[in-house]
XYZ file of C-alpha atoms in Angstrom:
558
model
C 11.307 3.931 -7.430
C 10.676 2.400 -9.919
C 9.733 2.070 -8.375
C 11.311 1.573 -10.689
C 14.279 -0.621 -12.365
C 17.235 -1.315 -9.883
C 20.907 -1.995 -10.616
C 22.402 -3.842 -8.090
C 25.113 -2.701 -6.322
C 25.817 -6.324 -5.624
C 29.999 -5.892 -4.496
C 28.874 -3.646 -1.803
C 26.257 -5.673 -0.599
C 28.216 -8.297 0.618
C 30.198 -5.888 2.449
C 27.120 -4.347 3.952
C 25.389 -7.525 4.676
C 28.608 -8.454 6.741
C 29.554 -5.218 8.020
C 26.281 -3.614 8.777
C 23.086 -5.497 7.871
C 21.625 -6.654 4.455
C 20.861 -3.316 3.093
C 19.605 -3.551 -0.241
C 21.588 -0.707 -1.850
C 20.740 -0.920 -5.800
C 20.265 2.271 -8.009
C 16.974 1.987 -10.594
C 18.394 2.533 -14.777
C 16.383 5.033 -16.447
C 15.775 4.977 -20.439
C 17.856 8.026 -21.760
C 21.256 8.908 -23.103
C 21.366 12.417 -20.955
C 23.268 13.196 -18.020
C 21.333 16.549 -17.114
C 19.580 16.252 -13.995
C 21.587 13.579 -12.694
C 23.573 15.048 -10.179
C 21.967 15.361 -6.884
C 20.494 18.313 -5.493
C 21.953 20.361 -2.720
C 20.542 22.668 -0.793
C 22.606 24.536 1.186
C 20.132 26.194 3.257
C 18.436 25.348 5.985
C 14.357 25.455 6.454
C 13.960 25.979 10.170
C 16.166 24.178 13.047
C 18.214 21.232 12.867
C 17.109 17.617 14.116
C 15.730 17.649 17.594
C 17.085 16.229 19.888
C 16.286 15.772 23.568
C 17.674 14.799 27.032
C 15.236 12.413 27.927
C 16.133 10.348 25.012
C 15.357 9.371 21.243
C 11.609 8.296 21.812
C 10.835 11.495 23.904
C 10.756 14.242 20.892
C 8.637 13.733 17.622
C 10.979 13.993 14.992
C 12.055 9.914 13.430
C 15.169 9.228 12.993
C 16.311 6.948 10.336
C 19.378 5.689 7.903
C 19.190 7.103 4.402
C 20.958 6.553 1.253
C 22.303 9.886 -0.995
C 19.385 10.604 -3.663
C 21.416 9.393 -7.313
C 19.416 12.082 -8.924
C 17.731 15.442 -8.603
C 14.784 15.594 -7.012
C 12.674 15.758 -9.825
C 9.993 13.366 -10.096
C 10.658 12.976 -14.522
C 14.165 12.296 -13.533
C 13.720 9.945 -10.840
C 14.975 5.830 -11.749
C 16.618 4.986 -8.506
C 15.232 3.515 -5.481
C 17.295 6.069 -3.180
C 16.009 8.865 -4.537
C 12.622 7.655 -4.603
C 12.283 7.440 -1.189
C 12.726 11.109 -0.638
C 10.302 11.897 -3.763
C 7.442 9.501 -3.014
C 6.832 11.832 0.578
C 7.587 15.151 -1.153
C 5.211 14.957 -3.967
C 1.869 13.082 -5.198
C 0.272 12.261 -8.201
C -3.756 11.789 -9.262
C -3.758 8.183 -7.499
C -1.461 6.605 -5.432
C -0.397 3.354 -3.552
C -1.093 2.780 0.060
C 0.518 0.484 2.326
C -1.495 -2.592 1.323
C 0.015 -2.112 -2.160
C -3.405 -0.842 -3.249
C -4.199 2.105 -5.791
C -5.736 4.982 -4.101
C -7.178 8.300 -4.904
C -4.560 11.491 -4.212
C -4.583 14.148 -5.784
C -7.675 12.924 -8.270
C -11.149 12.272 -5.702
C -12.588 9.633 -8.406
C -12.155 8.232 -11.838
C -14.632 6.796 -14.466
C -13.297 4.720 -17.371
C -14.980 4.655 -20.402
C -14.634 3.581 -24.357
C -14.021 0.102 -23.841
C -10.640 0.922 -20.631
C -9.121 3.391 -23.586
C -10.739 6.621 -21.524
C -9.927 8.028 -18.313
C -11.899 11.037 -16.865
C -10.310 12.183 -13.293
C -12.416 14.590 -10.716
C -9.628 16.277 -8.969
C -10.197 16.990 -5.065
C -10.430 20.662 -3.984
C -8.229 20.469 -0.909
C -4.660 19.349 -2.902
C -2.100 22.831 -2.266
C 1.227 22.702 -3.334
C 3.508 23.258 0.133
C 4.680 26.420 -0.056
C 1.932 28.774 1.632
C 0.021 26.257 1.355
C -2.693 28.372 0.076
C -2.119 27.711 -4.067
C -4.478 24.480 -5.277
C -3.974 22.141 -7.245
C -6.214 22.051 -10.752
C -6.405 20.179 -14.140
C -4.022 22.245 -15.848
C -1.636 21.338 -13.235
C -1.350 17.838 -14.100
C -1.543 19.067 -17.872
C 1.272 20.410 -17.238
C 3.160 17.902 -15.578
C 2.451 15.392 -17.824
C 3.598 17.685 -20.785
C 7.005 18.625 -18.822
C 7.513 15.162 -18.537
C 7.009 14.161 -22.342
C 9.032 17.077 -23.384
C 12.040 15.720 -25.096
C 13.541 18.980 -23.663
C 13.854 17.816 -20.394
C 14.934 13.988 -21.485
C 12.901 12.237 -18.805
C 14.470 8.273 -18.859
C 11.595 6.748 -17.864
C 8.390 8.545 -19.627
C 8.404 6.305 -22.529
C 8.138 3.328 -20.623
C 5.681 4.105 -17.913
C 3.537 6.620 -19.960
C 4.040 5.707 -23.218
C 0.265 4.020 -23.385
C -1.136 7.659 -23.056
C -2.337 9.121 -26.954
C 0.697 11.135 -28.285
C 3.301 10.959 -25.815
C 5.388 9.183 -27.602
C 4.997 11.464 -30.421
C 5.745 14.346 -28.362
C 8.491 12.944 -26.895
C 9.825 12.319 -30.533
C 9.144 15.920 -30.811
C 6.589 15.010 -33.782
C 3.908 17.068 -31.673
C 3.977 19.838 -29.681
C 1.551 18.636 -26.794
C 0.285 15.162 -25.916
C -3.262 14.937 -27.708
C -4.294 12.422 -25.201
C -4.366 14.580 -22.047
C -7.435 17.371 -21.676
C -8.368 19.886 -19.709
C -12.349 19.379 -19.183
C -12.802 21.892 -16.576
C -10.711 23.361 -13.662
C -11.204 20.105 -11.779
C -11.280 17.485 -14.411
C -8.597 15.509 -16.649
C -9.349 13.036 -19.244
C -7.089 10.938 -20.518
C -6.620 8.848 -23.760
C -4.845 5.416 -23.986
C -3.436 3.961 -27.298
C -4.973 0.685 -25.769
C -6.750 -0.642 -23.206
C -4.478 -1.395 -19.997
C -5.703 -3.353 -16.450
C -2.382 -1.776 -15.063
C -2.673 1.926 -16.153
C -3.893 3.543 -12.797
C -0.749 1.486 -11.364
C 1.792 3.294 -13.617
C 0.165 6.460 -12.646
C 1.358 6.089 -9.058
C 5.224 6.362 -10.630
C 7.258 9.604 -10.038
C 6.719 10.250 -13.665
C 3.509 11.355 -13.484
C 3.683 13.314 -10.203
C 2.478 16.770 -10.394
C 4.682 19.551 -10.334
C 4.467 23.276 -9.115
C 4.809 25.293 -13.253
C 5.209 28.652 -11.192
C 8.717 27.330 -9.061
C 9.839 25.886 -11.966
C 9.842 28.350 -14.687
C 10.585 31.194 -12.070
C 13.649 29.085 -11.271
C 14.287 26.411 -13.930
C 17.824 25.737 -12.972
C 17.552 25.011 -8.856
C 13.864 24.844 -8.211
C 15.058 20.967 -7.203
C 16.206 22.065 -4.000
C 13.379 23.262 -2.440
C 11.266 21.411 -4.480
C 7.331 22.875 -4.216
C 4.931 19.489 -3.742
C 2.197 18.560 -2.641
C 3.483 15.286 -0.519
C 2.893 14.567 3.235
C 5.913 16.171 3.408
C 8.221 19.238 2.417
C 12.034 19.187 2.024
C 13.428 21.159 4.426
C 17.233 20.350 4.990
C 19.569 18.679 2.654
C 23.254 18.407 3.271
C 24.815 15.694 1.025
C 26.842 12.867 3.109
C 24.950 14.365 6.451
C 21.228 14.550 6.673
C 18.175 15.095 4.590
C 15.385 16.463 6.712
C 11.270 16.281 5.564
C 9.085 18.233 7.636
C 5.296 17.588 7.662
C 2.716 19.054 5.644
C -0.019 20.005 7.660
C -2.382 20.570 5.130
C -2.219 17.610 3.197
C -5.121 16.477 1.784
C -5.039 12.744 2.697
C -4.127 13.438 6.720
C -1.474 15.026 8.216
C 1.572 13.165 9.120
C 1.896 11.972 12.621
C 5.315 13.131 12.928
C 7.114 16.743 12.460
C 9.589 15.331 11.028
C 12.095 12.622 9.359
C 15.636 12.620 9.700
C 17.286 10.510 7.165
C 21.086 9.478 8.312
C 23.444 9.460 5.213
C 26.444 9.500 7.278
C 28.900 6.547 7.739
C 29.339 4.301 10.584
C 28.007 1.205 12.258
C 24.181 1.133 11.881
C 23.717 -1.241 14.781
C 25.761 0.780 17.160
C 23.923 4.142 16.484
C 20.792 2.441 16.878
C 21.884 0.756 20.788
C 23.082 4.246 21.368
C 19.390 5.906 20.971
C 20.674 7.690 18.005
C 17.854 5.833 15.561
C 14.750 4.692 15.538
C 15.114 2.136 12.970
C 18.120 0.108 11.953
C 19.251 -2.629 9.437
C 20.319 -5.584 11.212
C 23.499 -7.998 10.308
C 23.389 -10.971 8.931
C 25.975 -12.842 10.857
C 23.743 -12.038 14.226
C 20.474 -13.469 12.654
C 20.121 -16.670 14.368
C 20.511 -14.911 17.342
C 17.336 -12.718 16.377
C 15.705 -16.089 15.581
C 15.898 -18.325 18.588
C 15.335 -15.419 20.761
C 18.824 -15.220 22.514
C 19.672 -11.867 21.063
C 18.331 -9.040 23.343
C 16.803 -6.839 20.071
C 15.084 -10.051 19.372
C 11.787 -8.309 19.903
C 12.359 -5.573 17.844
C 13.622 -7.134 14.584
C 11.449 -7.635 11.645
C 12.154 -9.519 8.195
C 10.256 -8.116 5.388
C 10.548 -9.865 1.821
C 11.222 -7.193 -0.745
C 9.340 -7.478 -4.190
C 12.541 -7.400 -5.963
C 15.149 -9.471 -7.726
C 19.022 -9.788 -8.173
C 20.653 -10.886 -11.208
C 23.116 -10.814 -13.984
C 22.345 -10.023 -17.099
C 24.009 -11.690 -20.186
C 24.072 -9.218 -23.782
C 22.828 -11.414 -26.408
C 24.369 -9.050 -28.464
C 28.461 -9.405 -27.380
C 30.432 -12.879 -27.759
C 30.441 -14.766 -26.101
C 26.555 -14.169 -25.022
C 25.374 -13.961 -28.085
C 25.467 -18.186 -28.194
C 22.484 -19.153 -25.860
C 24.307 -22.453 -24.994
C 27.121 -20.274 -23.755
C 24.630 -18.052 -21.599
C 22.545 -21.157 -20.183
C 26.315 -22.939 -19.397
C 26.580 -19.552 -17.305
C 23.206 -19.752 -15.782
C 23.712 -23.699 -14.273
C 26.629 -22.568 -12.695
C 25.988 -20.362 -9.458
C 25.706 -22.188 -6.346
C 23.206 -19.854 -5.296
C 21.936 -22.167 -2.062
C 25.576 -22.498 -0.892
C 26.140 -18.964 -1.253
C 23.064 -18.060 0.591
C 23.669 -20.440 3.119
C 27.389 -19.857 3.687
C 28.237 -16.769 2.870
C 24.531 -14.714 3.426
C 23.821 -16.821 6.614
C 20.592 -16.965 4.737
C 19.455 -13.459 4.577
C 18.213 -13.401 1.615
C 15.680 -16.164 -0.504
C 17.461 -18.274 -3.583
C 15.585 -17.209 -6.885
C 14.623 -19.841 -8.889
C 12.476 -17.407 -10.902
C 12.399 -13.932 -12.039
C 9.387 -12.421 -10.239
C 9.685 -12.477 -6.751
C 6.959 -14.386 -4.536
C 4.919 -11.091 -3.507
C 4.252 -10.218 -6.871
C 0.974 -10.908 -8.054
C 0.537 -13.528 -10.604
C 3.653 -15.428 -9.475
C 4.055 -18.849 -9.950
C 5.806 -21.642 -8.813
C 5.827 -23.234 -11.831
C 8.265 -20.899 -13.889
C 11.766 -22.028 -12.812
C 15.340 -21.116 -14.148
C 17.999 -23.331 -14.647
C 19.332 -25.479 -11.752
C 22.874 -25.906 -10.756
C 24.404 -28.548 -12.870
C 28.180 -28.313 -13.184
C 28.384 -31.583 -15.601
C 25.732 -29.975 -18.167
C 26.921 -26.856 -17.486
C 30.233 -28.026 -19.065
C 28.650 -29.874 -22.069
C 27.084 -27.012 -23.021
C 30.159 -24.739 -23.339
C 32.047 -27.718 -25.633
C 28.924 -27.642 -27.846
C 29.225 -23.782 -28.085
C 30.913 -21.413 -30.810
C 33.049 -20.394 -28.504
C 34.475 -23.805 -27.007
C 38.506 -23.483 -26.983
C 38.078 -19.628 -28.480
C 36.761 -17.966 -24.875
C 36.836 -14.097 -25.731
C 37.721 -11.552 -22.361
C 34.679 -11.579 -20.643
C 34.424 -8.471 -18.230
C 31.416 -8.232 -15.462
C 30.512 -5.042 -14.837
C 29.226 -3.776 -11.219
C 28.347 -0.251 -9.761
C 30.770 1.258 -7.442
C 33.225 3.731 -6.934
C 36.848 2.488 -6.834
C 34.884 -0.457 -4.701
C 36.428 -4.064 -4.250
C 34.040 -6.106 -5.540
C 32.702 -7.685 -2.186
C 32.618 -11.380 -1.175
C 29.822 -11.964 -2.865
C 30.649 -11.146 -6.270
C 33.753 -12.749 -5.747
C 32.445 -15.955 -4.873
C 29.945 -15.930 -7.979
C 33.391 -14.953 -10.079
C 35.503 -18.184 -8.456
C 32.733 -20.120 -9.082
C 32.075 -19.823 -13.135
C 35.669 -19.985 -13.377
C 36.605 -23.484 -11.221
C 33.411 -24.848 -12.903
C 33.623 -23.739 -16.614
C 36.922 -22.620 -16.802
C 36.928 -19.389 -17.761
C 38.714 -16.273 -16.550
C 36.333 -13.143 -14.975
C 37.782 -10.322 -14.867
C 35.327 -7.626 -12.397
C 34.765 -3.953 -13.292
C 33.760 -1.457 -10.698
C 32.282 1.604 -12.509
C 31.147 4.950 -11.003
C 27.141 4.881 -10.425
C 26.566 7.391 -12.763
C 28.470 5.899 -15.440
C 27.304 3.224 -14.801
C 23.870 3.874 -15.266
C 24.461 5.469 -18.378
C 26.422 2.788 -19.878
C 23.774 0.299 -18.655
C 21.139 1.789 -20.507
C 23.243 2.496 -23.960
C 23.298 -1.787 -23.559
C 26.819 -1.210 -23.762
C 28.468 -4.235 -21.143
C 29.125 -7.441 -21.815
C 27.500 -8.615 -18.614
C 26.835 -6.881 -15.452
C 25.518 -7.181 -12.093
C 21.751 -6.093 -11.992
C 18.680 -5.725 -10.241
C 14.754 -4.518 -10.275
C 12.964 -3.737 -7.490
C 8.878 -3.481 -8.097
C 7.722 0.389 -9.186
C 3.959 -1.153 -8.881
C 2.684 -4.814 -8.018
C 2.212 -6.137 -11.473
C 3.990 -8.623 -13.415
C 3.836 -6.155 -16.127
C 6.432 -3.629 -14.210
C 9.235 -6.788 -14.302
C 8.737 -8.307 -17.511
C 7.213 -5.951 -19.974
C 8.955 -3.513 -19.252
C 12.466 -5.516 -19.359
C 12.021 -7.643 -21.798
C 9.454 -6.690 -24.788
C 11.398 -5.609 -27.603
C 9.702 -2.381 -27.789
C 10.653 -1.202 -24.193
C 13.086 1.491 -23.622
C 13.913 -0.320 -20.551
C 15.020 -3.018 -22.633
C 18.570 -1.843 -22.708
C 20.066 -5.352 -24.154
C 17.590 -5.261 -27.484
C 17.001 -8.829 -26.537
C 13.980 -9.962 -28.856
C 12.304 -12.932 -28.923
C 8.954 -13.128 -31.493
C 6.784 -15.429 -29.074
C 8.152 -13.659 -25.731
C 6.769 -10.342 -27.475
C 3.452 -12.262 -28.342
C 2.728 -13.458 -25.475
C 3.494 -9.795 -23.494
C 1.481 -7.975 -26.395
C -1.423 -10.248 -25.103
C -0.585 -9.514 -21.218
C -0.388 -5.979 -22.240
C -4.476 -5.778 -23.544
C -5.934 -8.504 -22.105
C -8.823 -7.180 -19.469
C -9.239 -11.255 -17.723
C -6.383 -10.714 -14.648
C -5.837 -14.594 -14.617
C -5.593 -14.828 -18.180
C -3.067 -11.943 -17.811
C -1.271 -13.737 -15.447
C -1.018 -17.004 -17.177
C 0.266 -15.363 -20.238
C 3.177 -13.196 -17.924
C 3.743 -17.263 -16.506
C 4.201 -18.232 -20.056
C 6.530 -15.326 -21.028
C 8.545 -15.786 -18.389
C 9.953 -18.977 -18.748
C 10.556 -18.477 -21.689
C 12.980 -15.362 -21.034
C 14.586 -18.068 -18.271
C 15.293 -20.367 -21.185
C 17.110 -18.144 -23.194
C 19.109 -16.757 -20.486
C 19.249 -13.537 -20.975
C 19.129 -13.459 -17.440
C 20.067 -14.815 -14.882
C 18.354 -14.615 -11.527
C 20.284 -15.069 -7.859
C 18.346 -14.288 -4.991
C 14.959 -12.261 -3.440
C 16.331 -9.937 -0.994
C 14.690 -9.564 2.137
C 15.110 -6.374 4.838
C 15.890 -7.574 8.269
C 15.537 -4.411 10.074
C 15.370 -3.781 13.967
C 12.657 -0.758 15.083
C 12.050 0.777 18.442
C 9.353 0.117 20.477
C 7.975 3.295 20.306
C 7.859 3.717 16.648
C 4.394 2.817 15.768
C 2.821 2.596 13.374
C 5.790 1.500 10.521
C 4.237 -0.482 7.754
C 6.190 -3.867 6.742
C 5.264 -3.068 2.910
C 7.604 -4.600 0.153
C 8.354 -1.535 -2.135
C 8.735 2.256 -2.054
C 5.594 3.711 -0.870
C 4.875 6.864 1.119
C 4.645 5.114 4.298
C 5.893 8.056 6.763
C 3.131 9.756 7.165
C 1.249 6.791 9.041
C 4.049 6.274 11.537
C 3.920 7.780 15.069
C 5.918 7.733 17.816
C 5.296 7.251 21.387
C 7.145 7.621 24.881
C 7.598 4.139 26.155
């Protein structure tokens, strides 16, 4: 979401990426200790009829028809830190700018900005169109996003991801510390006008803005109904929720008044039942489908008759482990680089991903702006891998070393497995693998509470920033480990202000390797989507994160 930080669900992946396609199934950790809000909502009611369907088959209707994962969270927007459930919340509700398809900060709700007082001043000119979806006649003013900004910074409501994304903005913090009772840096100017304050200049700022966090609310639905107003939540998206039943279906109808163009479709039908993907989709029962691994080089020399309709589209995300600096035996940074030389990750890909996904040899993935091919993170190097771990603390005195994953009563998948097998035949040391309900998992991941764990980030806006700041400066409450490291934070404080982009970018370059040296840790692979789509879906943008992309897509009779 965000997007939004991503823990991996990396034993089911395997599974998937054999079973059903390389679905990149990872849940984004939040900053809080609370478990309010995180159950999902569901509504039990329905908002008109259920999914059309037709006789003349799945491209003759207007209603799109594709897989979904259960939302990890209520639909709440200050709640939101998981990619599933931002793909439901990014349609449903909108914020004063947005990202477009291009990755590219737009105007929503907000018509035009000015920044003033050297980037530390933000004065938004809201549009006059923006209603929130229910009657559609209700608009959309400054004290709106007052208010929404407010709700989120309330320690009340013990939003996880505030701090980190809006924690720039004059007196949030403090209000979320509940030293204040508003944020000082957000004012009403007029009905149609919102200025706000930043603690310091930021070239990223209108970028965080387009993260659920600072979405704008409906204050009426929620204090008339504080305790369910999350299933029929009151937006202002491209689309309304209309049908939600958990394990089934979760059904988004189309706005027609929203302000930015009215969705070509009526509707999206998002699948969360089980079953083969693949088969559903040969059957006419979807429109889009994630596609197996194991067939790929059939997709890829042409021989496979859905060859024409498969697509590969990089996602700007990373998998990885990550070592606590703070538990033995990670708290020795041989120990943790022995670790890091010691996954096979182009064998693995090759054998056992058929090459679905791209070996990281870095933290940021390619699409991110300001990458560079010059960072790199250890390579595989059994022999040093073992000096190392005799030159350790620890060598001869191993403690239990448990790695953590997400997943109900799950086996741990092949791939885990093979990463497990691997440490031990090369270091010899015993893994032991701990599946751990999502939830719990979640909130044990951000009390920085495992030893090691199975991990992942996928981008919640294109800036190196949204990886690396936010995981690894020491005074980020995404920065669930504590890890601290005085020139890492120096050269991120720098990132953080400076206005230059390239200087910005050599400084995140800089930062980053270092983090790779020390560790902390360790990065396996960029995951890509290889998806198959109907010919007459058009219209579906290849983008590389969680956007609102459904509103652009059409579809028409072949």
């Amino acid at each position: 979401m965000s997007n939004r930080m991503l823990t991996l669900l990396m034993g089911v992946v395997a599974i998937l990426i054999l079973a059903v396609g390389v679905v990149f199934v990872v849940a984004l950790a939040g900053g809080g200790d609370d478990d309010d809000g995180g159950s999902p909502a569901s509504p039990s009611n329905n908002d008109g009829d259920s999914p059309r369907s037709t006789g003349n088959g799945i491209c003759s209707g207007n209603s799109l028809i594709v897989p979904g994962s259960e939302p990890a969270t209520v639909l709440d927007p200050i709640q939101v830190g998981d990619v599933s459930t931002s793909e439901y919340v990014v349609e449903i509700f909108g914020g004063l700018v947005t990202l477009d398809t291009n990755l590219e900060v737009q105007p929503d709700i907000a018509q035009s900005w000015e920044v003033s007082n050297g980037g530390k001043t933000y004065t938004f000119t809201l549009r006059d169109d923006v209603v929130f979806h229910t009657g559609n006649t209700r608009r959309v003013t400054a004290e709106d996003v007052k208010y929404s900004i407010e709700r989120a910074a309330d320690p009340v409501n013990a939003s996880p991801t505030v701090r980190a994304y809006l924690g720039n903005i004059v007196g949030l913090r403090d209000r979320f510390e509940n030293k204040a009772s508003s944020v000082s840096g957000v004012k009403v100017i007029d009905e149609r006008t919102i200025q706000i304050d930043l603690i310091e200049p930021s070239d990223f700022f209108l970028s965080e803005l387009t993260y659920p966090v600072a979405y704008v609310v409906d204050r009426q639905q929620i204090e008339s109904n504080p305790r369910n107003w999350t299933q029929k939540p009151n937006g202002t998206g491209p689309f309304r929720l209309a049908e939600f039943k958990p394990a089934e279906r979760i059904r988004l109808v189309k706005n027609d008044r929203y302000h930015l163009g009215a969705p070509k479709v009526d509707e999206i039908v998002f699948e969360l039942g089980g079953g083969s993907l693949l088969t559903r989709y040969e059957n006419d029962e979807l429109h889009l489908s994630f596609f197996p691994a194991s067939l790929l080089d059939s997709v890829k020399d042409g021989s496979n008759k859905l060859a024409k309709e498969y697509r590969s589209v990089p996602n700007m995300a990373v998998f990885y482990f990550t070592l606590n600096p703070s538990q033995p035996p990670f708290d020795d940074p041989k120990v943790r680089q022995a670790f890091a030389m010691t996954i096979d990750r182009e064998t693995i890909n090759s054998v056992l991903l058929y090459d679905a996904y791209r070996v990281a040899d870095g933290f940021l993935p390619p699409e991110m702006p300001g990458y560079s091919e010059s960072v790199k993170s250890y390579e595989y190097n059994v022999d040093r891998a073992k000096q190392l771990l005799a030159e350790s603390k620890y060598a001869g005195n191993m403690p239990r070393i448990v790695l953590s994953f997400s997943g109900t009563g799950a086996a741990p998948g092949d791939l885990l497995v093979a990463i497990q097998e691997g440490w031990q035949e090369a270091l010899g040391v015993n893994i032991e693998l701990q599946a751990i309900d999502t939830s719990a998992f979640l909130r044990e991941q951000r009390r920085g509470t495992f030893q090691m764990h199975s991990d992942g980030w996928s981008a919640d806006y294109p800036d190196p920033e949204d990886f690396l700041g936010k995981l690894f400066a020491s005074d980020s409450t995404l920065n669930y480990t504590k890890y601290q490291n005085d020139e890492v934070d120096r050269l991120l404080m720098a990132a953080r202000t400076e206005q230059d982009r390239a200087k910005r970018y050599q400084l995140y370059a800089e930062a980053e390797q270092k983090i790779l040296d020390d560790a902390i840790v360790i990065p396996t692979f960029w995951p890509v989507d290889h998806i198959v789509v109907k010919p007459c879906v058009v219209g579906y943008p290849d983008v590389s994160m969680i956007v609102p992309k459904f509103r652009y897509v059409e579809i028409k009779a072949e």
